[in-house]
XYZ file of C-alpha atoms in Angstrom:
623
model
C -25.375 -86.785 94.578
C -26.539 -83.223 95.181
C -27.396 -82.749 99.054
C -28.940 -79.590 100.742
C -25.951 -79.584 103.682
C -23.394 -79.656 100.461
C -25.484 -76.662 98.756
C -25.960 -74.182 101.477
C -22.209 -72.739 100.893
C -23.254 -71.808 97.515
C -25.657 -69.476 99.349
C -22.662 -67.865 100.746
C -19.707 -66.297 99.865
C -18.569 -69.169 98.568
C -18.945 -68.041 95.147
C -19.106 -64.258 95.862
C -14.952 -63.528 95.961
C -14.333 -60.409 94.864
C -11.396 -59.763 93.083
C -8.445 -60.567 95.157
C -5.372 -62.110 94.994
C -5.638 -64.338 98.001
C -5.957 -68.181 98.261
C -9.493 -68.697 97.407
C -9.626 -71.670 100.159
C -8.850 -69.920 102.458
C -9.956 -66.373 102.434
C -9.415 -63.713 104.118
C -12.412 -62.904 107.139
C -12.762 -59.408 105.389
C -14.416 -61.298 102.002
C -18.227 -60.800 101.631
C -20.829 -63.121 102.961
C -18.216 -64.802 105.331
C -19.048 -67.417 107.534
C -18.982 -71.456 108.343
C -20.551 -72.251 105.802
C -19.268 -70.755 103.097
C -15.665 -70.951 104.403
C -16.605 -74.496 104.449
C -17.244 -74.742 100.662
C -14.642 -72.946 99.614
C -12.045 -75.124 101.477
C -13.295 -78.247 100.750
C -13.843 -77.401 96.886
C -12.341 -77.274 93.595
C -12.272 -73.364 92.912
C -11.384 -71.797 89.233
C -10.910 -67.978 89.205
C -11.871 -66.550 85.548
C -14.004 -69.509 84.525
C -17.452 -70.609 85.129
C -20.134 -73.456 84.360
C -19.394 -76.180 82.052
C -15.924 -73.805 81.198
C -14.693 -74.075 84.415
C -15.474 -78.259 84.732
C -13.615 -78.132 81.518
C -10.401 -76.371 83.683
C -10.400 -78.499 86.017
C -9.913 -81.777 84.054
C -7.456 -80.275 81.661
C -5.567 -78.644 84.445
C -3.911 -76.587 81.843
C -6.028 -73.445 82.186
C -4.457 -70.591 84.622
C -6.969 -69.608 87.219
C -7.954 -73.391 87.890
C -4.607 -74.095 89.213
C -2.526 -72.267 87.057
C -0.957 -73.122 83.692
C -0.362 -76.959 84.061
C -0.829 -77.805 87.483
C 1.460 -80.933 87.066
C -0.364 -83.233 89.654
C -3.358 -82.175 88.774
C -5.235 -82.021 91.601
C -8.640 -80.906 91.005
C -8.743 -83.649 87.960
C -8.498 -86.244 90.534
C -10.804 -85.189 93.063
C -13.681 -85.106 89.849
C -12.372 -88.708 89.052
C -11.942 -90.050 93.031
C -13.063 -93.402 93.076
C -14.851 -92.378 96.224
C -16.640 -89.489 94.776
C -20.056 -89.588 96.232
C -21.503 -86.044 97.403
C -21.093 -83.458 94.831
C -21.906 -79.423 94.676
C -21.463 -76.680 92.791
C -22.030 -72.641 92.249
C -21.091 -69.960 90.006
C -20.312 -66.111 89.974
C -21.173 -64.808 86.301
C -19.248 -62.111 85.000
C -20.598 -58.878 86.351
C -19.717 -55.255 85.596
C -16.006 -55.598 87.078
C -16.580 -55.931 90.350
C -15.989 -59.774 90.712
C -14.259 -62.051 89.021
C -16.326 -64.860 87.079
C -15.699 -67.560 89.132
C -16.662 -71.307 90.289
C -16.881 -73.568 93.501
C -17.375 -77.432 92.473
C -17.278 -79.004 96.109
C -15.753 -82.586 96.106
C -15.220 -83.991 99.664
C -18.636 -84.261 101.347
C -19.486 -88.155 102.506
C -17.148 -90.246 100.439
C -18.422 -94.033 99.376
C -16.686 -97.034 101.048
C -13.463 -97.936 99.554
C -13.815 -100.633 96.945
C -12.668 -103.920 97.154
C -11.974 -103.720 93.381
C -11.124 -100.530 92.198
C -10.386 -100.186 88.668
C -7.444 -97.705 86.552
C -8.859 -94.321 85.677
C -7.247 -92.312 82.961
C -7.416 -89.191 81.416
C -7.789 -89.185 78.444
C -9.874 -91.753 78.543
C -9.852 -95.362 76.807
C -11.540 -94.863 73.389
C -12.002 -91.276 71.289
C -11.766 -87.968 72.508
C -12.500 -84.633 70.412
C -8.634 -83.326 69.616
C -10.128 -79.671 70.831
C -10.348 -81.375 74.758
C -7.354 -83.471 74.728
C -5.169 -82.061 77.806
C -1.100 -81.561 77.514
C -1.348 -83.451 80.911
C -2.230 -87.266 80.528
C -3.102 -89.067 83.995
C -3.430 -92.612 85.472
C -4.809 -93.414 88.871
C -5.163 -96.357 91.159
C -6.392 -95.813 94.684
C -3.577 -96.852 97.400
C -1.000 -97.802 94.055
C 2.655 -97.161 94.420
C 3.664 -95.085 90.857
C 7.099 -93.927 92.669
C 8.623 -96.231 89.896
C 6.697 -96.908 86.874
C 7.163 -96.125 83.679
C 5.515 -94.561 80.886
C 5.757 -95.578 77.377
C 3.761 -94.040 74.389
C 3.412 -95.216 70.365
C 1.341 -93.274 67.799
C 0.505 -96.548 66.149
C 1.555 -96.803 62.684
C 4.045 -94.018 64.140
C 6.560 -93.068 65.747
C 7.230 -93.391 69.714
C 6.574 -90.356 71.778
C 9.406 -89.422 74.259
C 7.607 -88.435 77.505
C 8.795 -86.392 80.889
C 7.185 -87.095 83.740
C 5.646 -84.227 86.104
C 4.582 -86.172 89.365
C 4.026 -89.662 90.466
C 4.195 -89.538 94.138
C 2.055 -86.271 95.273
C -0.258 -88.754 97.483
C -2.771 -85.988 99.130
C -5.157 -85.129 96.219
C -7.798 -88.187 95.878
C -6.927 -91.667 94.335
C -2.704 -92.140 93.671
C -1.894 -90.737 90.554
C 1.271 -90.594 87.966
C 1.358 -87.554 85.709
C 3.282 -87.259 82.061
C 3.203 -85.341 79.364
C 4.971 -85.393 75.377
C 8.380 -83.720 75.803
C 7.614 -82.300 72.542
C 3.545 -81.354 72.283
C 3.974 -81.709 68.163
C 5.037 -85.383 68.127
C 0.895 -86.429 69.055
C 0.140 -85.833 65.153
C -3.058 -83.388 64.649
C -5.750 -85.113 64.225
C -7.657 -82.414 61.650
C -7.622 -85.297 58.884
C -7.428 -88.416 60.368
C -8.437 -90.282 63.215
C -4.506 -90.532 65.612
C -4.568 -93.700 67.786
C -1.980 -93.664 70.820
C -1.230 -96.958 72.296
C 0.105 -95.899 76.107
C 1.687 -98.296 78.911
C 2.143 -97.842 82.342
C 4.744 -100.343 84.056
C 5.494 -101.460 87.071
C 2.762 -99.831 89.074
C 3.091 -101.303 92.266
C -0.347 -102.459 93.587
C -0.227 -105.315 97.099
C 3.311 -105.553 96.906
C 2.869 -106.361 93.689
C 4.079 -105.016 89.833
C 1.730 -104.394 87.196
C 1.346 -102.616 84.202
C -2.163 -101.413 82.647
C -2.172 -100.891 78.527
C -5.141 -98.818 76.897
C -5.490 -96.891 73.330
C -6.848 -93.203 72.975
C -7.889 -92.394 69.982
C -7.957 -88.604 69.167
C -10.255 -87.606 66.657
C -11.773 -84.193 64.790
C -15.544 -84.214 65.843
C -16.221 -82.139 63.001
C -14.739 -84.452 60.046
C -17.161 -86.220 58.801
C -15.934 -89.867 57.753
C -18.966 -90.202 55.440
C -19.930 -87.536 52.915
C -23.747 -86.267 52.105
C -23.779 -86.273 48.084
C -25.727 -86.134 45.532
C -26.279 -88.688 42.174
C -28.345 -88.007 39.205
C -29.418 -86.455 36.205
C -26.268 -84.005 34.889
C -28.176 -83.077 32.086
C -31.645 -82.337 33.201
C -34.845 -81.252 31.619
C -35.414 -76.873 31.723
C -38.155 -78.233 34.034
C -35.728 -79.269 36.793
C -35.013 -82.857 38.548
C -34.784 -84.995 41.508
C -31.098 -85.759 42.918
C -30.525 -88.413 45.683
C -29.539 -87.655 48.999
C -26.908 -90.071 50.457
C -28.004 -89.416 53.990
C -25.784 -89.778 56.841
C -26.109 -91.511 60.441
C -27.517 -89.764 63.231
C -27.871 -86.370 60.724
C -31.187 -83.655 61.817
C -31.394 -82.049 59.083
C -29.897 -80.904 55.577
C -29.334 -77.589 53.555
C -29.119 -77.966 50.044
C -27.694 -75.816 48.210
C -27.492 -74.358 44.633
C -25.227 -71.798 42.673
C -23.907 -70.409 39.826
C -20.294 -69.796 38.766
C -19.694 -66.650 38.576
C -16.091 -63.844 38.252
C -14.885 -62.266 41.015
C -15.662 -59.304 41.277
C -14.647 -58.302 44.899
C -12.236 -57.596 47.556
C -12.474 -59.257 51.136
C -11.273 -56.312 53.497
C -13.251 -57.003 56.618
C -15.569 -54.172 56.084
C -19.381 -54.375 57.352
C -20.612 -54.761 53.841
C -19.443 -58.263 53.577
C -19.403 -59.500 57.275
C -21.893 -62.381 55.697
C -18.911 -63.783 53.801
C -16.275 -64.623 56.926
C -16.667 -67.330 59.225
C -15.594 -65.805 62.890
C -13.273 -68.967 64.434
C -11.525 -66.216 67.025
C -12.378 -65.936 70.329
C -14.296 -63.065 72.236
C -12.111 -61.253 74.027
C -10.829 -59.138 70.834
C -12.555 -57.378 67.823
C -12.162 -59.760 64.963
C -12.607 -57.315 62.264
C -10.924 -54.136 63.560
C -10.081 -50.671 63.720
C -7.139 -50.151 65.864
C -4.710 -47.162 65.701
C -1.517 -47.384 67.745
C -0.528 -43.837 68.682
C 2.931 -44.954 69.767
C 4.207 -45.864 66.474
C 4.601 -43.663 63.292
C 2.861 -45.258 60.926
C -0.610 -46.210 63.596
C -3.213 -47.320 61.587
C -3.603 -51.142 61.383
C -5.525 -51.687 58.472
C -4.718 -51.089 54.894
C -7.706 -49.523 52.933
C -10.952 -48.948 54.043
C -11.590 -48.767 57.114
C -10.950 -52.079 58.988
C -8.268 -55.170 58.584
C -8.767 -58.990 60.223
C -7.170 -59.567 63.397
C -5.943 -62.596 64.818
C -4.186 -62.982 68.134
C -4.236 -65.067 71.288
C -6.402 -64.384 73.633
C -4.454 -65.080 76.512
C -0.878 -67.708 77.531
C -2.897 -70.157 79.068
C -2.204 -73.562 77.522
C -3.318 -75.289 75.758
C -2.832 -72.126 73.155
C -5.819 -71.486 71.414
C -5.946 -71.497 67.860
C -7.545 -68.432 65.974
C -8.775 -68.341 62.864
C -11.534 -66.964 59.845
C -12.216 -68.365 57.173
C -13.874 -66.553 53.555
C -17.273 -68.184 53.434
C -17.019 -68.380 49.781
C -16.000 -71.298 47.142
C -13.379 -70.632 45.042
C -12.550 -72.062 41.780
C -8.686 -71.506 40.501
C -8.342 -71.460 37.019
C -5.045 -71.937 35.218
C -2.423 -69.502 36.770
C -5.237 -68.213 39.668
C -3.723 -66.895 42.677
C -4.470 -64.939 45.911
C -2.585 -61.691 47.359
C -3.244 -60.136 50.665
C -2.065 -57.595 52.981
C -0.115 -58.529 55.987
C 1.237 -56.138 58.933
C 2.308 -58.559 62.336
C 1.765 -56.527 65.874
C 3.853 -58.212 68.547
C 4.424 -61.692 67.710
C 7.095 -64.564 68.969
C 9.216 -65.937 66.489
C 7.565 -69.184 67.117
C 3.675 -68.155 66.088
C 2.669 -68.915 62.740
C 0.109 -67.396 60.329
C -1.083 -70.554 58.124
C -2.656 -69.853 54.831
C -4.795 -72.798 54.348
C -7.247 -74.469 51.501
C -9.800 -77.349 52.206
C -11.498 -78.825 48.773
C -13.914 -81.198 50.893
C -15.603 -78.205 52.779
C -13.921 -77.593 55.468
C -13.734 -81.178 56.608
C -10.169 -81.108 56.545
C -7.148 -78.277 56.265
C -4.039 -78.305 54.141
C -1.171 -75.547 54.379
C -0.472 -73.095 51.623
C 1.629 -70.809 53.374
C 3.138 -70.281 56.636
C 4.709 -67.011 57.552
C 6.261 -66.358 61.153
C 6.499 -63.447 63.686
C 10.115 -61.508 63.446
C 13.176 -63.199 65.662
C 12.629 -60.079 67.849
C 8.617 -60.497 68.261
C 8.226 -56.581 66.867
C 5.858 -55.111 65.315
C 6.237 -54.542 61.589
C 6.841 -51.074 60.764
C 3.622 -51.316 57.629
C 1.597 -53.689 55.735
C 2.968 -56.050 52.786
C 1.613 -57.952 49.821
C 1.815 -61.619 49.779
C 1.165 -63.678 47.142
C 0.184 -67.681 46.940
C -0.393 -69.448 44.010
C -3.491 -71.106 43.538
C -2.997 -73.369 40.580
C -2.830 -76.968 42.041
C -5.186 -76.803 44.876
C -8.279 -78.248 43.268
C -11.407 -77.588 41.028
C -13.585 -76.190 44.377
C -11.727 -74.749 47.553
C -12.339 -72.863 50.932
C -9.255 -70.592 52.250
C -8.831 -70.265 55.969
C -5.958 -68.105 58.161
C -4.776 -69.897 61.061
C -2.919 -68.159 63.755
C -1.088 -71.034 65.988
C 1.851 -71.885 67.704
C 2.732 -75.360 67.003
C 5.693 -75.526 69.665
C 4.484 -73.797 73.258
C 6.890 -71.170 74.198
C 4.766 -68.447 75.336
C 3.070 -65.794 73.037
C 1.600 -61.959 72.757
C -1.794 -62.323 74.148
C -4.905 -59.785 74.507
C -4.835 -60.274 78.258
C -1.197 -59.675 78.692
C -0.803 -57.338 76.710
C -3.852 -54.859 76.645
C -3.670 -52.160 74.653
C -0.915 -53.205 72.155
C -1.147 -54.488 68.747
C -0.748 -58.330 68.995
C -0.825 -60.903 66.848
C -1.119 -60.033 63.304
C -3.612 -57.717 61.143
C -4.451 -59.293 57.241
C -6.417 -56.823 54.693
C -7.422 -56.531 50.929
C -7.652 -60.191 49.943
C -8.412 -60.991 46.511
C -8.058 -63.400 43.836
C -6.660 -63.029 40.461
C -7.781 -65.702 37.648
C -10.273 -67.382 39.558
C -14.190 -67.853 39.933
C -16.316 -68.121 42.666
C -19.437 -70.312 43.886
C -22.335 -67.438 43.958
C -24.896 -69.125 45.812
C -28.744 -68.778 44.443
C -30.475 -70.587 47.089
C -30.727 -72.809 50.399
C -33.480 -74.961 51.089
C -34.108 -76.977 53.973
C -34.866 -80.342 54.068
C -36.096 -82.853 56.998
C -33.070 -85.430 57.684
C -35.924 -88.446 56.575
C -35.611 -86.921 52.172
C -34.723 -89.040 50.034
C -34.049 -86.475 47.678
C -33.282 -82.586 46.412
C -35.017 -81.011 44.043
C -33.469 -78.442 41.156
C -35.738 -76.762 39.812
C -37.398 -73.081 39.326
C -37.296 -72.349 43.133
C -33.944 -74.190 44.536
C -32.490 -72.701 41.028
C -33.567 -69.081 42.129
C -35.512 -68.662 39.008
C -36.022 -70.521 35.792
C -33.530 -72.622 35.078
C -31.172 -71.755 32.088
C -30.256 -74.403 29.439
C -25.878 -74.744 28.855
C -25.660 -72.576 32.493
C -23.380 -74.575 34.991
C -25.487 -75.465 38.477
C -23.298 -76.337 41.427
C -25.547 -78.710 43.614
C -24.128 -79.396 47.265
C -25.635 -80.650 50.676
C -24.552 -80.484 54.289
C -25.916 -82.141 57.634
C -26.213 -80.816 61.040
C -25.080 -83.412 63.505
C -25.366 -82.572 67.263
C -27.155 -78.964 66.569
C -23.860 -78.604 64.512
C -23.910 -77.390 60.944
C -20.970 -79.886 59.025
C -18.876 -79.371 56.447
C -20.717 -79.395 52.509
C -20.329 -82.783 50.820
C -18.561 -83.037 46.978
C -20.518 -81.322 44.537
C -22.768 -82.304 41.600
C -21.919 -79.972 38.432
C -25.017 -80.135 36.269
C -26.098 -78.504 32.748
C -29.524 -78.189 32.135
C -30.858 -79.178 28.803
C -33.932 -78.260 27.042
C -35.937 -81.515 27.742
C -35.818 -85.357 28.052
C -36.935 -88.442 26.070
C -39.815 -88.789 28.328
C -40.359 -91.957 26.698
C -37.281 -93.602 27.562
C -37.633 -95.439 31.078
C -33.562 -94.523 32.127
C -33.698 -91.116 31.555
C -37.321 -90.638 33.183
C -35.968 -92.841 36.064
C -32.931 -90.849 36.315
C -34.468 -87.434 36.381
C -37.447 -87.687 38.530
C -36.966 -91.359 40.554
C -32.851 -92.181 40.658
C -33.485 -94.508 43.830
C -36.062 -97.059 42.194
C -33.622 -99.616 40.213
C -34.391 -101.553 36.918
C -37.323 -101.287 34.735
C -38.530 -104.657 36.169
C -37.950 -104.005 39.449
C -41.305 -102.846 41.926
C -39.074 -100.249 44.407
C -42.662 -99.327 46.246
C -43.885 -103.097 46.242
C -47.263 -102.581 44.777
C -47.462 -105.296 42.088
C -46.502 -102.785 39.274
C -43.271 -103.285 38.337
C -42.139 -99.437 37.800
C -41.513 -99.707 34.094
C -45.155 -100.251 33.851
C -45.993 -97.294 36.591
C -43.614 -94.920 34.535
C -45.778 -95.806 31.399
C -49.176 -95.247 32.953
C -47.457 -92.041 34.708
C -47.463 -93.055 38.333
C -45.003 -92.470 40.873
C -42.886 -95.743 41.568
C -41.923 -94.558 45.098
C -46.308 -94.108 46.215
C -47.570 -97.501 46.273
C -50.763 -96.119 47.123
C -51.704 -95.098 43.267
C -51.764 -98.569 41.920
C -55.480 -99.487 42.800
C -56.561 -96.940 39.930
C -54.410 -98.494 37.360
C -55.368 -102.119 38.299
C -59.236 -101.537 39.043
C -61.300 -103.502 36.079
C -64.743 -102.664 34.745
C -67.559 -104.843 32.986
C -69.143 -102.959 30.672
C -71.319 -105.048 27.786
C -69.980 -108.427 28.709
C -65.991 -107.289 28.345
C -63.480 -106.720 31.300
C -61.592 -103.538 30.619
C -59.191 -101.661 32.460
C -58.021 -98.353 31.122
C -55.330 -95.237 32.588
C -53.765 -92.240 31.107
C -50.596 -93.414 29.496
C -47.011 -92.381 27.529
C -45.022 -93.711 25.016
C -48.276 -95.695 23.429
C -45.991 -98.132 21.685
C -44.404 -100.004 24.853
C -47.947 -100.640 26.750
C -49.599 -103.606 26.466
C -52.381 -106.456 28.388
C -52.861 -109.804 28.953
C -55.790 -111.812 30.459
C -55.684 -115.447 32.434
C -58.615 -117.618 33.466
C -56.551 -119.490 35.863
C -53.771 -117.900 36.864
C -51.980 -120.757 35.927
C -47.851 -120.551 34.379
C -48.204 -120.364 30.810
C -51.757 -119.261 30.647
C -51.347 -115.287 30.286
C -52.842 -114.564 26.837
C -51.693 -111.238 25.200
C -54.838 -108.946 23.969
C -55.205 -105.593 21.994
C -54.914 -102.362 23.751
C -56.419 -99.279 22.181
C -55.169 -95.883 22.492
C -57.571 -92.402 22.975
C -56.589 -89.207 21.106
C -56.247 -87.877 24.418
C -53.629 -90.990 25.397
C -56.043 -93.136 27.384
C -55.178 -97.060 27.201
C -57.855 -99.543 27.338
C -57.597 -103.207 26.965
C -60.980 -105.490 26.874
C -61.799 -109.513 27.953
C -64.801 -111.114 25.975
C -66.098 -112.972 29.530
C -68.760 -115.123 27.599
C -65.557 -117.989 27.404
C -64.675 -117.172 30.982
C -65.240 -119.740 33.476
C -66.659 -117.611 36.203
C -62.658 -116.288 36.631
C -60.881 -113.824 34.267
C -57.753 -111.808 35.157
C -56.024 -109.252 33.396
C -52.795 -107.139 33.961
C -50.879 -104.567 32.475
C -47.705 -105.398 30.585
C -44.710 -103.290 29.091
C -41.359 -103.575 27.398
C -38.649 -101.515 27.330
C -37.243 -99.387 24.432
């Protein structure tokens, strides 16, 4: 609950600190916009230094962000106050980043009018029971109980279908920060498996929690997963050999999707040179964070040979952006599929700035679209963290990776241990600089188009405008699709290779079926229920998915005593008509149809034997 006595210190200087080194709960009387009020807020609030809005909620429950309680605040504190059990009256305010005068900062207050204790509270942990994005899961795992004893339980963790994760303890007994709380973490961070291509369940029990004098234990599974792998893929079926004209591919949609991007391109050589310059910003995806130029011009004046880039007139940079944990990881990938061909490989150029022995650059490939990353090659800083005196030329082969990949650099350090950061470091060359990629006996995906389509299609269309211009017959098109789930574009599902051809056996139900209307089933079947069955609708040149343009087809006429019906028709030879006076099993009577010169089908009744009923219906076989 928001309430206006809980609010007012926001009015304050309760979120106008300056920058200043002092306790932020207790400031100094000399701090702007001083009074009760706002001295108030700020003592009786969670406060984070350097972060602000949903960034700075995010601080506080991770606890592992400096300037919300420094790197690791092992009982974490403010986490607990967010998840009291007797949370009730909340507030909070924000200072945005400004022109250096003031830190950004936050204020989220947390002990107004607490609710009555409960008469049965329930475990909260962090992470929670259930999934959690890998990106948000904290170094610093939590269970509370309001009033529990913790002072000896025991923690035990299992990756199931894995190994057991060793686990140190950081505080079980710090009783002044909201509900009772024990705090662990992984002695080693890298035995929690990533998560970046499968789902990583961790079963976790807490024993002998004391609770009334008596022991318990509590037992829950959190399942860490990678939001942005999709566990279904969006792809396409249909014609591989389509008509000049162009054809109809289905869309396997996918749950809870807004909309899709097909796309279409052409293989073609490569031609170019990935070197960071403007020219081809279009082509690199930008995974770093903001606090650094990604593609960059830096000159170190200290060293003799200063320039960090390697032709042109810019090289990729990846560092950390600060030591706060957990460590971020940096990365770009080339927006651009390549295809290996026997013997293809990639070389780049390479010079490391300041860099711990323990960060790694990862070279990696993904052949499902960047659903999922696998390394190529890893290469470390120096044992002495210095910088490299020049660039060098590394080389990774190329030749088993698979038919259609995506490369990505990854700047990480698997093992915390403390890194070069931006922050830290202003002014030096961290990380490490990469230039003058290219690719030697390989092809790449040159896209000709990217259409939209509404997340309800059934289908994408190739043809003279997805195709960016007619289509050409024995050229390879690469057909692809992607959703965007949660205002998030996802990764491309497998592609359809297809050559086009110069036409189609019209005639032949499969192949029109396949090319124009791949979802409607057997020649028999009626997909759009309208009493047609849809080898009769492709006959008379109808579309099997409208049921809306039967009536024409199946709308008789009496003209000179005969019951016709007549409709434009192919493949003459397959369409026939039979009449019934009673509707009866057994009573459908086959009768002549006659064929226009411009391919009109009529079949005719005599009524004069009709006994005041007559029926008659279309009929077809297949070739």
């Amino acid at each position: 609950m928001l309430s206006k006595n809980t609010t007012e210190f926001l009015e304050g200087g309760g979120v106008s600190n300056p920058i200043d080194t002092h306790n932020p709960h207790n400031p100094p009387e000399s701090w702007i916009a001083d009074g009760d009020t706002a001295r108030n807020g700020a003592y009786y609030s969670n406060v984070a230094i350097g972060h602000y809005g949903p960034g700075a909620i995010d601080a506080y429950i991770s606890e592992d962000a400096q300037g919300a309680g420094g790197a690791e605040n092992s009982v974490v504190g403010h986490r607990r106050y967010i998840f009291h059990s007797r949370l009730q009256e909340v507030a909070t305010g924000d200072v945005r980043p400004t022109n250096g005068n003031y830190f950004p900062a936050n204020a989220l207050y947390v002990f107004g009018d607490w609710l009555t204790p409960s008469s049965s509270p329930e475990f909260v942990c962090w992470p929670n029971s259930g999934f959690i994005p890998e990106d948000i899961t904290p170094r610093l795992w939590s269970l509370s109980y309001p009033g529990a004893d913790f002072s000896g339980a025991t923690i035990d963790m299992q990756v199931v279908g894995g190994e057991a994760i060793a686990t140190n303890i950081t505080s079980q007994n710090a009783l002044y920060y909201a509900d009772n709380t024990i705090v662990w973490k992984a002695t080693d961070a890298s035995a929690i498996p990533s998560a970046e291509h499968a789902d990583v369940t961790i079963q976790v029990t807490v024993s002998n929690v004391i609770i009334n004098d008596s022991a318990n234990s509590y037992n829950y599974s959190v399942t860490i997963i990678n939001p942005n792998r999709l566990t279904d893929s969006p792809n396409l079926t249909g014609n591989t050999s389509p008509p000049q004209t162009g054809a109809n591919y289905i869309l396997h949609k996918i749950e809870h999707a807004e909309e899709y991007e097909f796309e279409v391109s052409g293989i073609a050589p490569i031609t170019w040179i990935e070197g960071a310059e403007d020219s081809t910003s279009d082509f690199v995806i930008d995974g770093t964070s903001s606090n650094y130029n990604f593609r960059a011009t830096y000159r170190w004046n200290s060293y003799d040979q200063s320039t960090f880039w390697n032709s042109g007139a810019k090289a990729f940079h990846l560092a950390f952006p600060n030591n706060s944990l957990p460590l971020s990881r940096e990365t770009f990938t080339i927006n651009r599929t390549i295809i290996p061909k026997a013997g293809g490989s990639m070389s780049f150029s390479i010079r490391r700035g300041y860099m711990s022995a323990d960060s790694k650059l990862e070279v990696e490939y993904s052949d499902n679209g960047g659903g999922s990353w696998t390394s190529l090659a890893v290469y470390a800083g120096k044992s002495d963290g210095t910088p490299d005196n020049g660039f060098t030329t590394k080389n990774v082969n190329l030749a088993s990776v698979g038919n259609q990949i995506l490369i990505r650099f990854l700047l990480h350090q698997p093992t915390p241990t403390g890194v070069y950061d931006i922050v830290n470091y202003s002014g030096y060359p961290v990380g490490v600089y990469i230039d003058d990629i290219q690719f030697t006996d390989c092809e790449w995906l040159q896209s000709l188009s990217l259409t939209s389509l509404a997340n309800n299609s059934d289908f994408a269309t190739l043809d003279h405008v997805t195709g960016g211009g007619p289509l050409e017959i024995g050229s390879n098109y690469i057909l692809k699709v992607r959703p965007r789930i949660g205002n998030v574009w996802m990764p491309f599902g497998q592609s359809l290779e297809v050559i086009p051809t110069e036409s189609i056996d019209v005639e032949n139900y499969q192949q029109w079926a396949l090319t124009y209307y791949p979802l409607i089933g057997a020649f028999n079947d009626d997909f759009d229920k309208d009493g047609l069955p849809n080898g009769i609708e492709h006959i008379l040149n109808l579309n099997p998915m409208n049921g809306a343009d039967a009536e024409a087809a199946l709308s008789p006429t009496i003209n000179n005593g005969q019951l016709q019906i007549s409709h434009p028709v192919i493949g003459a030879n397959q369409i026939e008509a039979e009449y019934s006076f009673t509707l009866e099993i057994g009573s459908w009577e086959k009768i002549p149809v006659t064929i226009s010169e411009d391919g009109i089908a009529t079949a005719s009744v005599d009524l004069s034997s009709a006994n005041d009923k007559c029926f008659i219906r279309w009929a077809a076989s297949e070739l």
